[in-house]
Short mmCIF file of C-alpha atoms and ligand atoms in Angstrom, two decimals:
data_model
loop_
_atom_site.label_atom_id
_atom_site.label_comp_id
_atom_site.label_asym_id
_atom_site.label_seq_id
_atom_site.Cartn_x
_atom_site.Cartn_y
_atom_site.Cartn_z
CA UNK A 1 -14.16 67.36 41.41
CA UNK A 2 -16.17 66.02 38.60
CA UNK A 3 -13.80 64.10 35.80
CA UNK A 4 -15.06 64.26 32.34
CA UNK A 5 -11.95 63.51 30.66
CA UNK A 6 -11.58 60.07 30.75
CA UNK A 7 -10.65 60.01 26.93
CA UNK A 8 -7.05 61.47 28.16
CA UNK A 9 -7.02 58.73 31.37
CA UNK A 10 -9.02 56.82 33.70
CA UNK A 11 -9.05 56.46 37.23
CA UNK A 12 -7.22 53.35 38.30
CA UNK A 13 -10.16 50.93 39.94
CA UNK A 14 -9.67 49.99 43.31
CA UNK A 15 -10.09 46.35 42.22
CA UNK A 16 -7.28 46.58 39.47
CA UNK A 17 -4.95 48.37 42.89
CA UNK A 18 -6.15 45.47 44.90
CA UNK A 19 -5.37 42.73 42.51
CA UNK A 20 -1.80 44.73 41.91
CA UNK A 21 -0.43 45.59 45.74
CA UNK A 22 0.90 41.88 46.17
CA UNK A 23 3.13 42.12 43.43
CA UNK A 24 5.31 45.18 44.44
CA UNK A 25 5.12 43.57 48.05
CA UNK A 26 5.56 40.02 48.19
CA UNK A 27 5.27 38.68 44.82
CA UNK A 28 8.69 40.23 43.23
CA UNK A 29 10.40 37.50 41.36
CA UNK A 30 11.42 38.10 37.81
CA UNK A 31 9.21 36.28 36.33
CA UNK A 32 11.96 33.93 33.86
CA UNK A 33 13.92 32.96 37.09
CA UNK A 34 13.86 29.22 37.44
CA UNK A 35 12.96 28.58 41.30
CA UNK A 36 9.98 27.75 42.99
CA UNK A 37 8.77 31.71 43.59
CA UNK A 38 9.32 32.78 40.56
CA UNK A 39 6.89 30.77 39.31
CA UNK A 40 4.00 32.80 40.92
CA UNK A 41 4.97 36.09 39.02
CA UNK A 42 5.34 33.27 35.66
CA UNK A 43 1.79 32.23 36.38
CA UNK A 44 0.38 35.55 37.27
CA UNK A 45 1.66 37.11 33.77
CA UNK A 46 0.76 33.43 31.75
CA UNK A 47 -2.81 33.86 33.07
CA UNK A 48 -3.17 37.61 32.40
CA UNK A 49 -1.96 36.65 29.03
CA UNK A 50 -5.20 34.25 28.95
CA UNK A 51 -7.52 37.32 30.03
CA UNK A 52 -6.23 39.44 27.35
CA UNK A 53 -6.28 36.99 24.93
CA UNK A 54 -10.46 36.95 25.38
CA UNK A 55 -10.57 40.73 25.83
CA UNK A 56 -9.48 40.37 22.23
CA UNK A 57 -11.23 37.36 21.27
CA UNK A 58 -8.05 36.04 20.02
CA UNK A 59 -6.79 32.11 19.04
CA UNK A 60 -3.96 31.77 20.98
CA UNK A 61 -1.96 33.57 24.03
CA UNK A 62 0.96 33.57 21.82
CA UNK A 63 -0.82 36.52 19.91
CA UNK A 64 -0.51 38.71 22.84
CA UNK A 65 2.51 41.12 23.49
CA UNK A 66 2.51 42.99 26.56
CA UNK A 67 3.82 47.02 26.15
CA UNK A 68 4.37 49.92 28.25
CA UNK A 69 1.56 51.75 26.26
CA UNK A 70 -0.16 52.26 23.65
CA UNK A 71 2.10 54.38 21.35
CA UNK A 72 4.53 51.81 21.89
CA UNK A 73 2.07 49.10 20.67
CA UNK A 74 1.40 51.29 17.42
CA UNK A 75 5.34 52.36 16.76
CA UNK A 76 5.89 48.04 17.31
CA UNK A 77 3.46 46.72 15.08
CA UNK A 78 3.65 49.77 12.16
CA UNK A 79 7.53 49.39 12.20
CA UNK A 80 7.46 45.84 13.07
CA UNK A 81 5.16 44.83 10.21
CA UNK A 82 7.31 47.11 7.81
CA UNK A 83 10.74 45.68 8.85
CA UNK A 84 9.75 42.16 7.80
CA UNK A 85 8.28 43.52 4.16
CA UNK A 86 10.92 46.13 3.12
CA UNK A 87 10.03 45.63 -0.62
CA UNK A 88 7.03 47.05 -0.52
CA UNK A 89 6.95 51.06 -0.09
CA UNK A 90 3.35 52.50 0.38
CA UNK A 91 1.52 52.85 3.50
CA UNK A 92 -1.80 54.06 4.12
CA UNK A 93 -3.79 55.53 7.23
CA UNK A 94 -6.48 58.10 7.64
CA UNK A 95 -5.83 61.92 8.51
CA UNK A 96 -7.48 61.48 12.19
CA UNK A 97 -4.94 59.23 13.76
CA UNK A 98 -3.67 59.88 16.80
CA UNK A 99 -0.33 61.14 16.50
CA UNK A 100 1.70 58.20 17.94
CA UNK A 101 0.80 57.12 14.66
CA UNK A 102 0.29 60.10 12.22
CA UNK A 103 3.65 61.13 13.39
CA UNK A 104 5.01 57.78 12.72
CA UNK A 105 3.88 58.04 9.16
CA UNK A 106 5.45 61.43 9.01
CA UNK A 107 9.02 60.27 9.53
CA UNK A 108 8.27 56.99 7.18
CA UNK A 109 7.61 59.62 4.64
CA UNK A 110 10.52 61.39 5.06
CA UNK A 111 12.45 57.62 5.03
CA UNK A 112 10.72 57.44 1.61
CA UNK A 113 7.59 55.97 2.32
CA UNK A 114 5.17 56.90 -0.23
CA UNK A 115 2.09 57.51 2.01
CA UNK A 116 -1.77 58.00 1.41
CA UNK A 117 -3.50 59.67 4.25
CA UNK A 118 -7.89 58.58 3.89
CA UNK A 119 -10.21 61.94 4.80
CA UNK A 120 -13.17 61.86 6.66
CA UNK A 121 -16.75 63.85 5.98
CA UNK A 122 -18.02 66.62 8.29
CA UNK A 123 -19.65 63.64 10.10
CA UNK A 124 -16.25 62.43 10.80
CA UNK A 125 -16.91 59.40 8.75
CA UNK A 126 -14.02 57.74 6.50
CA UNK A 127 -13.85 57.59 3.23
CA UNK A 128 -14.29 54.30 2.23
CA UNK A 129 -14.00 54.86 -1.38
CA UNK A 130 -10.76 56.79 -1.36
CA UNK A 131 -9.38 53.38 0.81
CA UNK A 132 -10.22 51.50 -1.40
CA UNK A 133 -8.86 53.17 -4.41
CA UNK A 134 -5.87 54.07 -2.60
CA UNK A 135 -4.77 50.30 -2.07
CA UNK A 136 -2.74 48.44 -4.79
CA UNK A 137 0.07 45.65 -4.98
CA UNK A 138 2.83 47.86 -3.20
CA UNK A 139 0.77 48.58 -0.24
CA UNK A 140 2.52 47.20 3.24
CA UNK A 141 0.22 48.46 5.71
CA UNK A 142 -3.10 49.94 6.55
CA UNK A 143 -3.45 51.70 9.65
CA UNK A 144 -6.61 52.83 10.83
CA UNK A 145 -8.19 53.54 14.12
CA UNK A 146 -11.04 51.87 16.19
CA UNK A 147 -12.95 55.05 17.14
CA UNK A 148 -11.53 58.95 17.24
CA UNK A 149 -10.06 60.08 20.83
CA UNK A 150 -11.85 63.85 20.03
CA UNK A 151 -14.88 62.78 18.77
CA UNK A 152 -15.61 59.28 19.85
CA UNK A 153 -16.47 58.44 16.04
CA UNK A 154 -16.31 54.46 15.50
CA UNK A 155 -14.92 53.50 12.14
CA UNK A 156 -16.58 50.45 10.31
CA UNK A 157 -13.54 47.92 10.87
CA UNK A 158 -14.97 44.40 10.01
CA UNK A 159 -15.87 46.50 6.31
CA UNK A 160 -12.30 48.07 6.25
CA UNK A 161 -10.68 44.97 6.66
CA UNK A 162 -12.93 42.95 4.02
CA UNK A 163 -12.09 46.15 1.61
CA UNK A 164 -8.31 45.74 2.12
CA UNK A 165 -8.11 42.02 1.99
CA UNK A 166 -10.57 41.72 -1.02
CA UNK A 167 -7.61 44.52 -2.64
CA UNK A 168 -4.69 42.97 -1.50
CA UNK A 169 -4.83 39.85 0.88
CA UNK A 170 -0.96 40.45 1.18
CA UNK A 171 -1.87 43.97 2.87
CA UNK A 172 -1.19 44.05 6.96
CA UNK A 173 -4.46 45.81 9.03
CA UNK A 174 -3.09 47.34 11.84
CA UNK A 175 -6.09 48.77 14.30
CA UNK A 176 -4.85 51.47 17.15
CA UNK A 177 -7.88 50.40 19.58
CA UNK A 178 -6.81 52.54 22.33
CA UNK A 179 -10.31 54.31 22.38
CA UNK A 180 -12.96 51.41 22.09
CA UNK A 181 -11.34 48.98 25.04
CA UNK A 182 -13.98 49.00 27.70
CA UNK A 183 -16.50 51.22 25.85
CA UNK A 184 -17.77 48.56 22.87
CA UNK A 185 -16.59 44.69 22.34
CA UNK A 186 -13.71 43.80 20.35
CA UNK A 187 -13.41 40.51 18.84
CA UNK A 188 -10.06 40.34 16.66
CA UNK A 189 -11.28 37.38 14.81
CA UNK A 190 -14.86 38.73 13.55
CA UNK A 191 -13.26 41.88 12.62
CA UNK A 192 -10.22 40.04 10.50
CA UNK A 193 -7.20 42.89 11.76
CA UNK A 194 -4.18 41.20 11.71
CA UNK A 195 -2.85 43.65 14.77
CA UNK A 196 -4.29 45.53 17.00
CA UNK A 197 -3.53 47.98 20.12
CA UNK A 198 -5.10 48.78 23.66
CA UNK A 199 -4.04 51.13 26.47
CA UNK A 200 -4.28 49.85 30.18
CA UNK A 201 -5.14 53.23 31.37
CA UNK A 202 -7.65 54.31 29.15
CA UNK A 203 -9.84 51.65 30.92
CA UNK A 204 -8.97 51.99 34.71
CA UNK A 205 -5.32 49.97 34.67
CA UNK A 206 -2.77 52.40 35.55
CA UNK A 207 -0.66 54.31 32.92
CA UNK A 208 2.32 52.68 32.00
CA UNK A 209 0.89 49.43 30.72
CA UNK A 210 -0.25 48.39 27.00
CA UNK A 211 -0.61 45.14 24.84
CA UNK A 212 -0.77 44.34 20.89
CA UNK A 213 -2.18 41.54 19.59
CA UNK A 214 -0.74 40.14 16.02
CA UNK A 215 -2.46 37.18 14.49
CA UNK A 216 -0.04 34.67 14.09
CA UNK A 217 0.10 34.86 10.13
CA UNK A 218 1.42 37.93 11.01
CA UNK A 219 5.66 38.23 11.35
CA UNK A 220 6.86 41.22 13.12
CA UNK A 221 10.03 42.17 14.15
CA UNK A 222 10.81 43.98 17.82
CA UNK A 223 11.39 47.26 18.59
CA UNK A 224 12.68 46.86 21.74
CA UNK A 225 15.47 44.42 21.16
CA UNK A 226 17.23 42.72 24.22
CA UNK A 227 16.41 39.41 26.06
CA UNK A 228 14.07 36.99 24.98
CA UNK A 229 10.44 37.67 26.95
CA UNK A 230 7.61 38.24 24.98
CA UNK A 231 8.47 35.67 22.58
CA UNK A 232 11.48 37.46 21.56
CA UNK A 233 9.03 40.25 19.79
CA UNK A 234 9.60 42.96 23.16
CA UNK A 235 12.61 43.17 25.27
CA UNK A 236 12.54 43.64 28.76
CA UNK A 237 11.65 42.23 32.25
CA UNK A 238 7.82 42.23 32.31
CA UNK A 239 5.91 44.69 34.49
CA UNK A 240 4.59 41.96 36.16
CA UNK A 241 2.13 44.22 38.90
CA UNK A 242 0.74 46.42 35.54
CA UNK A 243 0.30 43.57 33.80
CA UNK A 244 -1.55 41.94 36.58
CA UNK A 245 -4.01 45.05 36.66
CA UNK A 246 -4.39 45.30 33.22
CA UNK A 247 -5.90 41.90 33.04
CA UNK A 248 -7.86 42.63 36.25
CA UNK A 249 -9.35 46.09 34.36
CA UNK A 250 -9.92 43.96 30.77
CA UNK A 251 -12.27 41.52 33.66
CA UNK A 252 -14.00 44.02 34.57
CA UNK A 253 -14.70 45.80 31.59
CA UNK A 254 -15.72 42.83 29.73
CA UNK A 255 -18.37 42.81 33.01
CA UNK A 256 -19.04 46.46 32.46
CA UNK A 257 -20.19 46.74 28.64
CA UNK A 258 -23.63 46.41 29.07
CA UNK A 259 -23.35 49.72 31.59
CA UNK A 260 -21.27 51.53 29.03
CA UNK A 261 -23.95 50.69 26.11
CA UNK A 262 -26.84 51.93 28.52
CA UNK A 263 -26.08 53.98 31.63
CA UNK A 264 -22.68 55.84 30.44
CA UNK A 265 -24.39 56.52 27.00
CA UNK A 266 -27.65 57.59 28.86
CA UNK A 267 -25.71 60.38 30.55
CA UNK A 268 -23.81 61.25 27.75
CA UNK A 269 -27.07 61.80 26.21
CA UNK A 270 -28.47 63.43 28.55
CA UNK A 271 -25.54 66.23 28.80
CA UNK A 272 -25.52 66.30 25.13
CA UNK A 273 -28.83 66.94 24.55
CA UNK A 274 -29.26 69.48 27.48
CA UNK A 275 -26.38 71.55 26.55
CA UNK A 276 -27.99 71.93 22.88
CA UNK A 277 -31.36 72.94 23.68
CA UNK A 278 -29.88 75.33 26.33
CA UNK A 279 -26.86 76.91 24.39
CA UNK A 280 -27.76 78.15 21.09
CA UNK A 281 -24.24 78.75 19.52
CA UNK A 282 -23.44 74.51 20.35
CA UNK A 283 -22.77 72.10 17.72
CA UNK A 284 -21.79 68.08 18.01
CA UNK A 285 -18.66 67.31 16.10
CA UNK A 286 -19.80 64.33 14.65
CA UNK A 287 -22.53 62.15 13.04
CA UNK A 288 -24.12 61.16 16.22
CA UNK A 289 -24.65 57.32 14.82
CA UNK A 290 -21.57 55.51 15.57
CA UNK A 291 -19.99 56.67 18.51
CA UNK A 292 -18.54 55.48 21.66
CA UNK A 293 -21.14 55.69 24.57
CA UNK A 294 -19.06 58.08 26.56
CA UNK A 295 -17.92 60.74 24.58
CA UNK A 296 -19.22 63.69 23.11
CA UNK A 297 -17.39 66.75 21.11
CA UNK A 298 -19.10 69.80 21.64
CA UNK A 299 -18.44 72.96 19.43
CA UNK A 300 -19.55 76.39 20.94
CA UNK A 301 -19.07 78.65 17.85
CA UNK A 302 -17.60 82.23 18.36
CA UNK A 303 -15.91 81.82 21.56
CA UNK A 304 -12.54 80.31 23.21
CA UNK A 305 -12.40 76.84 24.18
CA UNK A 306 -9.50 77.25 26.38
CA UNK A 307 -11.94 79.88 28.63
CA UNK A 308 -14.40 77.20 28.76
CA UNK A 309 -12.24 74.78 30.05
CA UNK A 310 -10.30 77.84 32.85
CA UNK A 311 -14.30 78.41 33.71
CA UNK A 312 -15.41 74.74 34.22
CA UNK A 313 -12.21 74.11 36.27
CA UNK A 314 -12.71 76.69 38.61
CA UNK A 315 -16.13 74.94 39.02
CA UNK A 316 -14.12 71.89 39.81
CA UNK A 317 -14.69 70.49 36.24
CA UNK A 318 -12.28 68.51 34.13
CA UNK A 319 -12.97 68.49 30.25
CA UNK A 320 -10.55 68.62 27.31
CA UNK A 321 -10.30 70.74 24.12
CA UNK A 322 -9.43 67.87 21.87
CA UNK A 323 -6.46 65.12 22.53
CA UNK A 324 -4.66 65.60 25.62
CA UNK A 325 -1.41 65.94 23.26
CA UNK A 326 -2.68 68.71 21.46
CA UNK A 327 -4.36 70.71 24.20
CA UNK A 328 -1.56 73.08 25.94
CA UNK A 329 -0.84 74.12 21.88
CA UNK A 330 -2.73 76.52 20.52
CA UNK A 331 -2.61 74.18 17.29
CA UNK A 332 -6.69 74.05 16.11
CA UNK A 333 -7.29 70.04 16.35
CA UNK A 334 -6.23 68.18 12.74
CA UNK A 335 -9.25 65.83 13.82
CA UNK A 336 -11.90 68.71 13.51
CA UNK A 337 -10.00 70.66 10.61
CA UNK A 338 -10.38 67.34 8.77
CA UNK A 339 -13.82 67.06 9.60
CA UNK A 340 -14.34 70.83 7.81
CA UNK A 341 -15.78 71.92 11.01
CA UNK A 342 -16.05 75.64 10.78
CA UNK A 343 -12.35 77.65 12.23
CA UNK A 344 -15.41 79.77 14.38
CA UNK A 345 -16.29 76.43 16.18
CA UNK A 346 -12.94 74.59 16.66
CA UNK A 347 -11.31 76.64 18.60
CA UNK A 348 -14.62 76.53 21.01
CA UNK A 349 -14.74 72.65 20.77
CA UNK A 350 -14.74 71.00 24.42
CA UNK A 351 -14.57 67.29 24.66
CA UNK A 352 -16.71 65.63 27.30
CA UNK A 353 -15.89 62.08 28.09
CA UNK A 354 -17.41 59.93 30.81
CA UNK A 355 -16.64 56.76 32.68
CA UNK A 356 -18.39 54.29 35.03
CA UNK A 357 -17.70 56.72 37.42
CA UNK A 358 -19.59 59.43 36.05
CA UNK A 359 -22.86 59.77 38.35
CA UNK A 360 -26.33 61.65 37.01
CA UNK A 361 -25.19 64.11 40.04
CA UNK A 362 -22.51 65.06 38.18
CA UNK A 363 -23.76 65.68 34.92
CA UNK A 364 -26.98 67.24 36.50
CA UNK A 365 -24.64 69.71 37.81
CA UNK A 366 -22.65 70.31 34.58
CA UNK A 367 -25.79 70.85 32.71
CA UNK A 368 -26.76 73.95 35.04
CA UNK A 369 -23.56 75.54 35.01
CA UNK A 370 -22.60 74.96 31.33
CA UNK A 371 -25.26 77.40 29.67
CA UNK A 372 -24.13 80.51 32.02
CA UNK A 373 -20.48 79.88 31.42
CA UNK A 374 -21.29 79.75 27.66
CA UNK A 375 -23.66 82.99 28.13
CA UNK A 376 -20.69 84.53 29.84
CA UNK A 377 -18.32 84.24 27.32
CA UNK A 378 -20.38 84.78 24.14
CA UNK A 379 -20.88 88.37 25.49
CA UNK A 380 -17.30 89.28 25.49
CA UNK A 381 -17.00 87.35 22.22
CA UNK A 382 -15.57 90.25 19.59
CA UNK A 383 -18.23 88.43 16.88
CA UNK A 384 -21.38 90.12 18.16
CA UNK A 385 -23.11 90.47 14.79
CA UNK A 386 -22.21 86.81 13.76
CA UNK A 387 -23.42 85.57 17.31
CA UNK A 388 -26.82 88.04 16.70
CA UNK A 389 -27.32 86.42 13.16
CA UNK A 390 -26.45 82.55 14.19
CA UNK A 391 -29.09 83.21 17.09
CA UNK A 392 -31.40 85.04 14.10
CA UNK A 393 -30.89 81.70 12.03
CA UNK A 394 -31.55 79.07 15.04
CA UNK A 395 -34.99 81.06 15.68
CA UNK A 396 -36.17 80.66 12.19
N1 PLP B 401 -4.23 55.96 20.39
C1 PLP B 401 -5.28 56.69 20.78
C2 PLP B 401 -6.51 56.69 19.93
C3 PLP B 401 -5.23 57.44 21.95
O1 PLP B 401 -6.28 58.16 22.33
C4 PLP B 401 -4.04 57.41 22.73
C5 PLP B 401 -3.92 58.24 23.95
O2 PLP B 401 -4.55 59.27 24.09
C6 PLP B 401 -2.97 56.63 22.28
C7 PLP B 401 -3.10 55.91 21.12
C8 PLP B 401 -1.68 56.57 23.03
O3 PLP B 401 -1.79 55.77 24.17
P1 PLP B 401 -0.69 55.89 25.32
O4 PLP B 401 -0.96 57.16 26.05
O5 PLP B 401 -0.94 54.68 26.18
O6 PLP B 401 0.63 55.85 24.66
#
C-alpha cells in the first residue's frame, strides 16, 4: 500500500505507541487522585503540557488545554471566546474553513450572528483587503486557518493578526492549525493569535487527541462543563496515554521540520512536477508559493475524480478528492469552487499528501502509473472535443 493521504490522518509512530503502552498497562491512575501513583499519570500529563507548550512557543503551560480533537478545539475556543463577549454580534472567517468551523458559523448565523465570510483568489490566496474592511467595533472574533486541508495553501497569519489588532485590538484571533503542526513551525507568540488549534493525529499521535492554546489575556468559557481538570476550561478525566503520545509526536516533529522543508517537499515536487509534464489535461489548485511541503491538489480537467481515486486504489494507492468530510458526497469541494477553479477540473481534483513515511519508491511508482490511469479515463471522457482543443491549446 502506498498512503498519500496523510492530510485526512497519519500513521501513529511507533515511538508515540511506545511512549503510550505503559499508560493503558501499568500507569492507570486518574491523574487528580491524591496518592503516591497517581502522581506518575499527574507528572506524565504536567510534562506533556510543557512539550506542547514549546510546540506552540507559548508563555506559560497554563495556556494549554488538552481536547479530544481538533473540531472540539475550534467549537471551544469560537464558542468559548463568544460566551464571554455576548455584546458584540459579528464574526468573521474566510469561505475555506474546514467545516468544524464553517459549520459552526452557520448555526451562529442562524443564532443571529451577523457573519462575514473573506474569499480567496484562484491562487487560493485570502483577501486581505476585504479582512480588513470587513472588521469594525462589533467584531468578536476572527477565525482563520493556518494552511487549507485541500490545497495545502498557507495563509499569511503574523500579517492577519497585525491587520485585526491594528482594526480592533479588542478583536479575538482564533487560528484552526490542524494542517501546519509538523509540516512548518508555529510560534504563537511571533504570530500574535490569541488561540489556536492542533490535531494529534494529523501528525502521527493517534486520533482521538487535540489541544488549544489561548493566551492568557484571553477568557474563555468551557464547552464541556463538569469537574474541574483543565483549569476548569474542559471537563473530563484526561486521556492520560493520548496525551502522552501527543507530546511524544509534537517531539518528534519539532525534530522532523527540517525533513518536511526538504525531503517531503522534494517528493512532493517531484510527483507534482512529473504528473504535469506527463498529463496534459493536469492543473495545481493553487499558487504554488506558500504551501505546506507535503501536499499538492491536482486538477485533471474533463474527467471523474472519484475514478481516479477507484483506479489508484486498485493499484494499492490511497489519495483523496478534497477533505476527507466531503469526499463520499458528491458535493464539488467549497475550497476549489471558492478558488473559481473551473466545474471541468473540480470534480477531477485528487489531493496528494505525503508524510515522513513517504519513500522516493513510492512516488517513483505513482508517477508511472498516474499518466496511464489519466490516459485511460480521458478516452471515455464524454468531452472529446474540449479534451482535443485543451490538448490543441497546451501544444501552442
Ligand atoms: N481543521 C482542519 C484544517 C482539518 O483538516 C481537520 C481535519 O481534517 C480538522 C480541523 C478537524 O480535526 P479533527 O479530525 O481532529 O476533529
Amino acid at each position: 500500500m502506498i498512503y498519500l493521504d496523510n492530510n485526512a490522518t497519519t500513521k501513529v509512530d511507533p515511538k508515540v505507541l511506545e511512549a503510550m503502552l505503559p499508560y493503558f498497562k501499568d500507569e492507570y491512575a486518574n491523574p487528580s487522585s491524591v496518592y503516591e501513583f497517581a502522581k506518575r499519570s499527574n507528572h506524565a500529563v504536567r510534562d506533556a503540557r510543557g512539550v506542547i507548550k514549546d510546540f506552540f512557543n507559548a508563555e506559560n503551560e497554563k495556556e494549554i488545554i488538552f481536547t479530544s480533537c481538533g473540531s472540539e478545539s475550534a467549537n471551544t475556543a469560537i464558542r468559548g471566546v463568544l460566551n464571554m463577549n455576548k455584546s458584540k454580534r459579528h464574526i468573521i472567517t474566510s469561505k475555506v474553513e474546514h467545516p468544524c468551523v464553517l459549520n459552526l458559523y452557520s448555526a451562529l448565523e442562524k443564532e443571529g450572528y451577523k457573519v462575514d465570510y473573506i474569499g480567496v483568489n484562484s491562487n487560493g490566496e485570502l483577501d486581505l483587503a476585504q479582512l480588513e474592511s470587513c472588521i469594525d467595533s462589533d467584531t468578536a472574533l476572527v477565525s482563520i486557518m493556518y494552511a487549507n486541508n485541500e490545497t495545502g495553501v498557507i495563509f499569511p497569519i503574523e500579517k492577519i493578526s497585525q491587520i485585526i489588532k491594528s482594526k480592533n485590538p479588542e478583536t479575538k484571533f482564533f487560528v484552526d492549525a490542524v494542517q501546519v503542526t509538523g509540516k512548518i513551525p508555529i510560534d504563537v507568540q511571533a504570530t500574535g493569535v490569541d488561540l489556536m488549534s492542533i490535531s494529534g493525529h494529523k501528525f502521527h499521535a493517534p486520533k482521538g487527541i487535540g489541544a488549544l492554546y489561548v493566551n492568557s489575556k484571553t477568557l474563555i468559557t468551557p464547552l464541556i462543563i463538569g469537574g474541574h481538570q483543565e483549569r476548569g476550561k474542559r471537563a473530563g478525566t484526561e486521556n492520560v496515554p493520548y496525551i502522552v503520545g501527543m507530546a511524544k509526536a509534537a517531539e518528534l516533529a519539532m525534530d522532523n521540520l527540517k525533513h518536511e522543508a526538504t525531503e517531503v517537499k522534494r517528493l512532493r515536487d517531484k510527483l507534482e512536477a512529473n504528473i504535469l509534464k506527463n498529463v496534459f489535461n493536469a492543473r495545481v489548485n493553487a499558487g504554488i508559493m506558500s504551501r505546506v511541503p507535503n501536499t499538492t491538489n491536482i486538477g485533471f480537467e474533463y474527467i471523474e475524480g472519484e475514478l481516479i481515486l477507484l483506479h489508484l486504489s486498485d493499484l494499492g494507492i490511497c489519495a483523496s478528492s478534497g477533505s476527507a468530510c466531503t469526499s463520499g458526497s458528491l458535493e464539488p469541494s467549497h475550497v476549489l469552487r471558492a478558488m473559481n477553479v473551473p466545474f471541468t477540473a473540480i470534480h477531477g481534483s485528487i489531493r496528494f499528501s505525503l508524510s515522513k513515511f513517504t519513500t522516493e519508491k513510492e512516488i517513483d511508482y505513482v508517477c508511472e502509473k498516474m499518466p496511464s490511469i489519466i490516459e485511460k479515463l480521458t478516452n471515455i471522457s464524454p468531452f472529446q472535443e474540449e479534451l482535443q482543443a485543451l490538448k490543441a491549446r497546451n501544444r501552442n
